[in-house]
Amino acid sequence: MIAQAFSPPAGAQLSEPAQQQPSAPTEQHPPVKINYLNVCTPTDSDKDEIAATLTRIPNPPALVADFEISRGQSSLESAEKSRYVRLRREFPADSKFSTVQYSISNNGKNMIETLVLTGRDVKELRQISIEDSISSHAADVNALLTVNTPVSRVKVERFGKSSLGLARCEGADQSKYDAIFSAASSVMGGYRKNLSLRSMLSTELKWLASSTAASSSSGQRKAAPANRK
């Protein structure tokens, strides 16, 4: 077989191969969307949803016999070490909530109580957390469990939606949220009692309280002036 050279007709123009368009450069830094929570003065719709979520919490709760207790210490750079104690209980299978977790932490300056309830159907509710705090020097751990400390923060986490929050803010007019803070404080007080914290966590609370004494002693040693002659 003999190969024959191809010659274009006179006056014909050869078309150049189509040049590929350069592909758009891959975006190395995609835009980041940040949602800011207005926890001081949430909108009326957010306020109503927070209030409605609080009414769904069973108080007093019906809990199964199983429980889990843990304790530990956390530390962050340039921050006080904090000890914490946690109690986890479960709801019956027919409840709209699956678990409840109570925790109390102490960094020697402040004690923080947090109650977290997890929804069984996350599409309806993921979690609701209720928090209060008090100075470690204002009362000891056992006294804190006998006083209905006013709640300072409520947070509702929803599936596929932004979280909702309400916190006490100095200088802001929050009179329209008094009912929510009152309801949240009632829930915290009820669970503090029904979880039998003083008996369930008796050993752990002694260990937690020792962090306050150690911190106080350390602070006194640092504050004591050196006697020089």
Short mmCIF file of C-alpha atoms in Angstrom, two decimals:
data_model
loop_
_atom_site.label_atom_id
_atom_site.label_comp_id
_atom_site.label_asym_id
_atom_site.label_seq_id
_atom_site.Cartn_x
_atom_site.Cartn_y
_atom_site.Cartn_z
CA MET A 1 0.00 0.00 0.00
CA ILE A 2 1.47 3.30 -1.06
CA ALA A 3 0.85 6.37 1.07
CA GLN A 4 -0.05 9.45 -0.88
CA ALA A 5 0.66 12.97 0.30
CA PHE A 6 -2.40 15.18 0.56
CA SER A 7 -2.24 18.62 -0.95
CA PRO A 8 -5.06 21.05 -0.35
CA PRO A 9 -6.73 22.68 -3.28
CA ALA A 10 -5.44 26.06 -4.35
CA GLY A 11 -6.88 28.86 -2.27
CA ALA A 12 -8.10 26.53 0.49
CA GLN A 13 -7.32 27.48 4.05
CA LEU A 14 -6.34 24.98 6.67
CA SER A 15 -8.15 25.39 9.93
CA GLU A 16 -6.01 25.33 13.06
CA PRO A 17 -6.98 22.91 15.81
CA ALA A 18 -9.32 24.53 18.29
CA GLN A 19 -7.48 25.76 21.34
CA GLN A 20 -8.89 24.59 24.65
CA GLN A 21 -10.09 27.37 26.86
CA PRO A 22 -8.18 27.45 30.14
CA SER A 23 -10.31 25.99 32.89
CA ALA A 24 -11.32 28.26 35.70
CA PRO A 25 -8.78 28.05 38.51
CA THR A 26 -9.90 25.96 41.43
CA GLU A 27 -11.02 28.19 44.26
CA GLN A 28 -8.54 27.54 47.05
CA HIS A 29 -10.30 29.63 49.66
CA PRO A 30 -14.08 29.18 49.40
CA PRO A 31 -16.16 31.82 51.16
CA VAL A 32 -16.96 31.08 54.78
CA LYS A 33 -20.44 31.87 56.04
CA ILE A 34 -20.67 32.89 59.69
CA ASN A 35 -23.95 33.14 61.58
CA TYR A 36 -23.99 35.48 64.55
CA LEU A 37 -26.40 34.69 67.36
CA ASN A 38 -28.16 37.64 68.90
CA VAL A 39 -28.25 36.18 72.39
CA CYS A 40 -29.07 39.45 74.14
CA THR A 41 -32.25 40.37 72.27
CA PRO A 42 -33.37 37.51 70.00
CA THR A 43 -36.30 38.11 67.66
CA ASP A 44 -39.86 37.38 68.73
CA SER A 45 -39.98 34.23 66.60
CA ASP A 46 -36.74 32.94 68.11
CA LYS A 47 -37.98 33.84 71.58
CA ASP A 48 -41.20 31.92 71.02
CA GLU A 49 -39.35 28.84 69.77
CA ILE A 50 -37.00 28.83 72.77
CA ALA A 51 -40.00 29.12 75.09
CA ALA A 52 -41.85 26.32 73.27
CA THR A 53 -38.81 24.03 73.50
CA LEU A 54 -38.60 24.58 77.26
CA THR A 55 -42.24 23.53 77.68
CA ARG A 56 -41.48 20.20 75.98
CA ILE A 57 -38.94 19.20 78.64
CA PRO A 58 -40.47 16.65 81.06
CA ASN A 59 -40.25 18.03 84.58
CA PRO A 60 -40.12 15.95 86.71
CA PRO A 61 -38.40 13.48 84.40
CA ALA A 62 -39.07 9.75 84.08
CA LEU A 63 -35.66 8.11 83.75
CA VAL A 64 -34.38 4.58 83.41
CA ALA A 65 -32.14 3.11 86.08
CA ASP A 66 -28.95 3.25 83.99
CA PHE A 67 -26.50 6.06 84.67
CA GLU A 68 -22.95 7.13 83.94
CA ILE A 69 -20.67 9.28 86.11
CA SER A 70 -17.40 10.81 84.97
CA ARG A 71 -14.98 13.40 86.23
CA GLY A 72 -11.88 15.04 84.87
CA GLN A 73 -9.67 18.07 84.56
CA SER A 74 -9.20 20.33 81.57
CA SER A 75 -6.52 22.91 80.99
CA LEU A 76 -6.00 25.60 78.38
CA GLU A 77 -3.00 27.77 77.69
CA SER A 78 -3.10 31.01 79.69
CA ALA A 79 -6.21 29.89 81.57
CA GLU A 80 -7.07 28.39 84.93
CA LYS A 81 -7.31 24.61 85.16
CA SER A 82 -10.87 23.45 85.55
CA ARG A 83 -12.25 20.33 87.21
CA TYR A 84 -15.60 18.94 86.17
CA VAL A 85 -18.06 16.24 87.20
CA ARG A 86 -20.74 14.81 84.90
CA LEU A 87 -23.81 12.65 85.39
CA ARG A 88 -25.59 11.12 82.40
CA ARG A 89 -29.03 9.52 82.54
CA GLU A 90 -31.35 8.09 79.89
CA PHE A 91 -35.05 8.54 79.16
CA PRO A 92 -37.41 5.66 78.31
CA ALA A 93 -37.70 4.67 74.65
CA ASP A 94 -41.11 6.35 74.27
CA SER A 95 -39.80 9.75 75.41
CA LYS A 96 -39.14 12.61 73.00
CA PHE A 97 -35.75 12.98 74.67
CA SER A 98 -33.01 10.36 74.70
CA THR A 99 -30.52 11.53 77.34
CA VAL A 100 -29.94 14.20 79.95
CA GLN A 101 -26.51 15.23 81.13
CA TYR A 102 -25.76 17.36 84.17
CA SER A 103 -22.29 18.79 84.64
CA ILE A 104 -20.66 21.11 87.13
CA SER A 105 -17.22 22.62 86.66
CA ASN A 106 -14.97 24.57 88.99
CA ASN A 107 -11.87 26.55 88.01
CA GLY A 108 -11.32 28.06 91.43
CA LYS A 109 -13.00 31.31 90.39
CA ASN A 110 -16.38 30.26 89.04
CA MET A 111 -18.61 27.23 89.27
CA ILE A 112 -20.78 26.54 86.23
CA GLU A 113 -23.77 24.22 86.11
CA THR A 114 -24.93 22.94 82.72
CA LEU A 115 -27.95 20.80 81.91
CA VAL A 116 -28.08 19.32 78.39
CA LEU A 117 -31.04 17.37 77.02
CA THR A 118 -30.72 15.56 73.69
CA GLY A 119 -33.76 15.00 71.47
CA ARG A 120 -34.53 11.49 70.27
CA ASP A 121 -35.54 12.70 66.81
CA VAL A 122 -32.77 15.11 65.81
CA LYS A 123 -34.91 16.53 63.00
CA GLU A 124 -37.23 17.94 65.66
CA LEU A 125 -34.58 18.92 68.18
CA ARG A 126 -30.89 18.18 68.51
CA GLN A 127 -30.15 19.63 71.95
CA ILE A 128 -31.18 22.22 74.46
CA SER A 129 -28.69 23.39 77.08
CA ILE A 130 -29.33 25.44 80.21
CA GLU A 131 -26.52 27.08 82.16
CA ASP A 132 -25.95 29.10 85.32
CA SER A 133 -22.81 30.22 87.11
CA ILE A 134 -21.73 31.54 90.49
CA SER A 135 -18.47 32.67 92.05
CA SER A 136 -16.54 29.82 93.67
CA HIS A 137 -16.02 32.04 96.70
CA ALA A 138 -19.72 32.87 97.09
CA ALA A 139 -20.73 29.34 98.10
CA ASP A 140 -19.34 25.82 98.24
CA VAL A 141 -20.37 23.06 95.87
CA ASN A 142 -22.94 21.46 98.17
CA ALA A 143 -24.56 24.83 98.89
CA LEU A 144 -24.84 25.48 95.17
CA LEU A 145 -26.92 22.32 94.76
CA THR A 146 -29.44 23.47 97.35
CA VAL A 147 -29.99 26.95 95.90
CA ASN A 148 -32.00 27.70 92.77
CA THR A 149 -29.37 29.80 91.04
CA PRO A 150 -30.95 31.89 88.25
CA VAL A 151 -30.17 30.60 84.78
CA SER A 152 -27.88 32.83 82.73
CA ARG A 153 -27.93 31.13 79.32
CA VAL A 154 -30.23 28.96 77.17
CA LYS A 155 -29.23 27.46 73.82
CA VAL A 156 -31.32 25.44 71.35
CA GLU A 157 -29.56 23.47 68.61
CA ARG A 158 -31.69 22.53 65.59
CA PHE A 159 -31.13 20.14 62.69
CA GLY A 160 -30.25 21.94 59.46
CA LYS A 161 -30.90 25.36 61.01
CA SER A 162 -28.91 27.90 62.95
CA SER A 163 -28.88 27.62 66.73
CA LEU A 164 -31.00 29.81 68.97
CA GLY A 165 -29.64 31.45 72.10
CA LEU A 166 -30.55 33.71 74.97
CA ALA A 167 -28.13 34.99 77.59
CA ARG A 168 -28.24 37.58 80.32
CA CYS A 169 -26.54 40.76 79.13
CA GLU A 170 -25.71 43.77 81.25
CA GLY A 171 -27.13 47.03 79.97
CA ALA A 172 -29.73 45.39 77.71
CA ASP A 173 -33.47 45.62 78.27
CA GLN A 174 -34.42 41.95 78.61
CA SER A 175 -37.72 42.30 80.44
CA LYS A 176 -39.57 40.54 77.59
CA TYR A 177 -37.44 37.43 78.23
CA ASP A 178 -38.12 37.16 81.96
CA ALA A 179 -40.58 34.32 81.44
CA ILE A 180 -37.98 32.28 79.55
CA PHE A 181 -35.30 32.76 82.20
CA SER A 182 -37.85 31.84 84.87
CA ALA A 183 -38.94 28.68 83.03
CA ALA A 184 -35.33 27.64 82.43
CA SER A 185 -34.46 28.19 86.09
CA SER A 186 -37.45 26.05 87.07
CA VAL A 187 -36.24 23.24 84.80
CA MET A 188 -32.73 23.41 86.21
CA GLY A 189 -34.05 23.39 89.78
CA GLY A 190 -36.33 20.43 89.09
CA TYR A 191 -33.58 18.33 87.53
CA ARG A 192 -31.09 19.31 90.24
CA LYS A 193 -33.52 17.77 92.71
CA ASN A 194 -34.76 14.77 90.71
CA LEU A 195 -31.27 13.66 89.70
CA SER A 196 -30.37 13.33 93.41
CA LEU A 197 -27.04 15.00 92.75
CA ARG A 198 -25.83 15.25 96.34
CA SER A 199 -26.12 11.50 96.86
CA MET A 200 -25.25 10.35 93.33
CA LEU A 201 -22.14 12.55 93.15
CA SER A 202 -21.11 12.64 96.80
CA THR A 203 -17.55 11.40 96.22
CA GLU A 204 -17.03 13.41 93.05
CA LEU A 205 -18.31 16.61 94.66
CA LYS A 206 -15.75 16.31 97.47
CA TRP A 207 -13.02 15.99 94.85
CA LEU A 208 -14.46 18.95 92.94
CA ALA A 209 -14.62 21.10 96.07
CA SER A 210 -10.96 20.42 96.83
CA SER A 211 -9.99 22.41 93.74
CA THR A 212 -11.49 25.53 95.32
CA ALA A 213 -9.54 25.03 98.53
CA ALA A 214 -6.31 24.44 96.61
CA SER A 215 -6.86 27.50 94.44
CA SER A 216 -7.70 29.67 97.45
CA SER A 217 -4.60 28.51 99.31
CA SER A 218 -2.42 29.15 96.29
CA GLY A 219 -3.91 32.62 95.87
CA GLN A 220 -3.20 33.50 99.50
CA ARG A 221 0.42 32.41 99.17
CA LYS A 222 0.85 34.58 96.09
CA ALA A 223 -0.82 37.56 97.77
CA ALA A 224 1.18 37.30 101.02
CA PRO A 225 3.96 39.94 101.04
CA ALA A 226 7.49 38.72 101.61
CA ASN A 227 9.00 39.67 104.99
CA ARG A 228 12.36 41.22 104.38
CA LYS A 229 14.72 42.64 106.97
#
